[in-house]
CSV table of C-alpha atoms in Angstrom, one decimal:
chain,number,residue,atom,x,y,z
A,1,MET,CA,13.7,-6.9,18.4
A,2,ASN,CA,13.0,-9.4,15.8
A,3,LYS,CA,12.4,-7.8,12.3
A,4,PRO,CA,9.8,-9.6,10.1
A,5,ASN,CA,12.3,-10.1,7.3
A,6,GLY,CA,14.9,-11.6,9.5
A,7,SER,CA,18.6,-10.5,9.9
A,8,GLY,CA,21.6,-11.1,8.1
A,9,PHE,CA,21.9,-12.9,4.8
A,10,GLY,CA,18.4,-14.1,5.3
A,11,ARG,CA,17.1,-10.7,4.9
A,12,ILE,CA,19.1,-9.9,1.8
A,13,LEU,CA,17.7,-12.9,-0.1
A,14,LYS,CA,14.3,-11.7,1.4
A,15,ALA,CA,15.0,-7.9,0.0
A,16,THR,CA,16.6,-9.4,-3.4
A,17,GLU,CA,13.2,-11.1,-3.7
A,18,CYS,CA,11.4,-8.2,-3.3
A,19,SER,CA,13.1,-6.4,-5.5
A,20,ARG,CA,13.0,-9.1,-8.3
A,21,LYS,CA,9.2,-9.0,-7.7
A,22,GLY,CA,9.0,-5.3,-8.0
A,23,PHE,CA,10.6,-5.3,-11.5
A,24,VAL,CA,8.5,-8.1,-12.7
A,25,ALA,CA,5.4,-5.7,-11.5
A,26,ALA,CA,6.7,-2.7,-13.1
A,27,TRP,CA,7.4,-4.5,-16.4
A,28,ARG,CA,4.0,-6.3,-16.5
A,29,PHE,CA,2.0,-3.5,-15.4
A,30,GLU,CA,3.9,-0.3,-16.3
A,31,ALA,CA,4.1,0.5,-19.8
A,32,ALA,CA,6.1,3.7,-19.1
A,33,PHE,CA,8.8,1.8,-17.4
A,34,ARG,CA,8.6,-1.1,-20.4
A,35,GLN,CA,9.0,2.0,-22.7
A,36,GLU,CA,12.1,3.6,-20.8
A,37,ALA,CA,13.8,0.1,-20.1
A,38,VAL,CA,13.7,-0.4,-23.5
A,39,LEU,CA,14.9,3.0,-24.4
A,40,ALA,CA,17.9,2.5,-22.0
A,41,MET,CA,18.9,-1.0,-23.3
A,42,LEU,CA,19.3,0.6,-26.5
A,43,MET,CA,21.0,3.2,-25.1
A,44,PHE,CA,23.2,1.2,-22.8
A,45,PRO,CA,25.6,0.2,-26.0
A,46,LEU,CA,26.1,3.9,-27.5
A,47,SER,CA,27.2,4.5,-24.0
A,48,PHE,CA,30.5,2.7,-24.8
A,49,VAL,CA,30.9,4.8,-28.0
A,50,LEU,CA,30.1,8.2,-26.5
A,51,ALA,CA,32.3,7.7,-23.3
A,52,GLU,CA,35.5,9.7,-22.9
A,53,SER,CA,36.4,7.8,-19.9
A,54,VAL,CA,35.3,5.2,-16.8
A,55,GLY,CA,33.9,8.1,-15.2
A,56,HIS,CA,31.9,9.5,-18.5
A,57,TRP,CA,30.3,6.1,-19.0
A,58,ALA,CA,29.3,5.9,-15.3
A,59,LEU,CA,27.7,8.9,-16.0
A,60,LEU,CA,25.9,7.9,-19.1
A,61,VAL,CA,24.8,4.9,-17.3
A,62,GLY,CA,23.9,6.3,-14.2
A,63,VAL,CA,21.4,8.9,-15.7
A,64,LEU,CA,19.8,6.0,-17.9
A,65,LEU,CA,19.2,3.8,-14.4
A,66,LEU,CA,18.2,7.3,-12.7
A,67,VAL,CA,15.1,7.2,-15.1
A,68,LEU,CA,14.6,3.6,-14.1
A,69,ILE,CA,14.6,4.6,-10.5
A,70,VAL,CA,12.1,7.8,-10.6
A,71,GLU,CA,9.9,5.3,-13.0
A,72,LEU,CA,9.7,2.8,-10.2
A,73,LEU,CA,8.9,5.3,-7.5
A,74,ASN,CA,6.0,7.3,-9.6
A,75,SER,CA,4.6,3.7,-10.7
A,76,ALA,CA,5.1,3.0,-6.7
A,77,ILE,CA,3.4,6.1,-5.8
A,78,GLU,CA,0.4,5.7,-8.7
A,79,ALA,CA,-0.6,2.1,-7.4
A,80,LEU,CA,-0.4,3.0,-3.8
A,81,THR,CA,-2.9,6.1,-4.3
A,82,ASP,CA,-5.1,4.0,-6.6
A,83,ARG,CA,-4.9,1.5,-3.6
A,84,VAL,CA,-6.4,4.0,-1.2
A,85,SER,CA,-9.2,5.0,-3.7
A,86,LEU,CA,-10.1,5.2,-7.1
A,87,GLU,CA,-12.2,8.3,-6.5
A,88,ARG,CA,-10.6,11.7,-8.0
A,89,HIS,CA,-9.3,13.9,-5.3
A,90,GLU,CA,-7.0,16.9,-5.3
A,91,LEU,CA,-4.4,15.3,-3.3
A,92,SER,CA,-4.1,12.0,-5.2
A,93,GLY,CA,-4.0,14.0,-8.5
A,94,ARG,CA,-1.5,16.1,-6.9
A,95,ALA,CA,0.7,13.3,-6.1
A,96,LYS,CA,0.3,11.5,-9.5
A,97,ASP,CA,1.4,14.6,-11.1
A,98,MET,CA,4.1,15.2,-8.9
A,99,GLY,CA,5.8,12.0,-9.8
A,100,SER,CA,5.2,12.5,-13.5
A,101,ALA,CA,6.8,15.9,-13.1
A,102,ALA,CA,9.7,13.9,-11.4
A,103,VAL,CA,10.0,11.7,-14.3
A,104,THR,CA,10.1,14.3,-16.6
A,105,LEU,CA,13.2,16.0,-15.0
A,106,SER,CA,14.9,12.8,-14.6
A,107,LEU,CA,14.3,12.5,-18.6
A,108,THR,CA,15.7,16.2,-19.1
A,109,ILE,CA,19.0,15.0,-17.2
A,110,VAL,CA,19.4,12.2,-19.8
A,111,ALA,CA,18.7,14.8,-22.6
A,112,LEU,CA,21.3,17.1,-21.4
A,113,VAL,CA,24.2,14.3,-20.3
A,114,TRP,CA,23.4,12.7,-23.4
A,115,GLY,CA,23.0,15.5,-25.8
A,116,ALA,CA,26.5,16.9,-24.5
A,117,ALA,CA,28.3,13.5,-25.1
A,118,ILE,CA,26.6,13.6,-28.4
A,119,TRP,CA,27.7,17.1,-29.2
A,120,GLN,CA,31.3,16.3,-27.8
A,121,LEU,CA,31.8,13.8,-30.2
A,122,LEU,CA,30.7,15.4,-32.9
A,123,GLN,CA,33.1,18.6,-32.6
């Protein structure tokens, strides 16, 4: 069966282009994504100061990436929900609220991990 996006290396190239478009759309249309991306870019250099090991550095950077991943998924849910209908509906509101809650939890993870790293540094 032929896949619509092809196979092999050609599929990787098409998937990469789709990802690029997704990043561009998120940056262009989603203020929350821009804010979180800028915050991650500002925090990234600090990760080298805070990290006590390569694994610790990976954790500090990984949780920053987690926020961006969750925000991208939340934005996708919101875009799809709005595509289906702009009228208020309980299920649409619930989906958007759950996506927002997921972003909040990912930000809480960043606060815990980075807070612990800062605490260790100050001890």
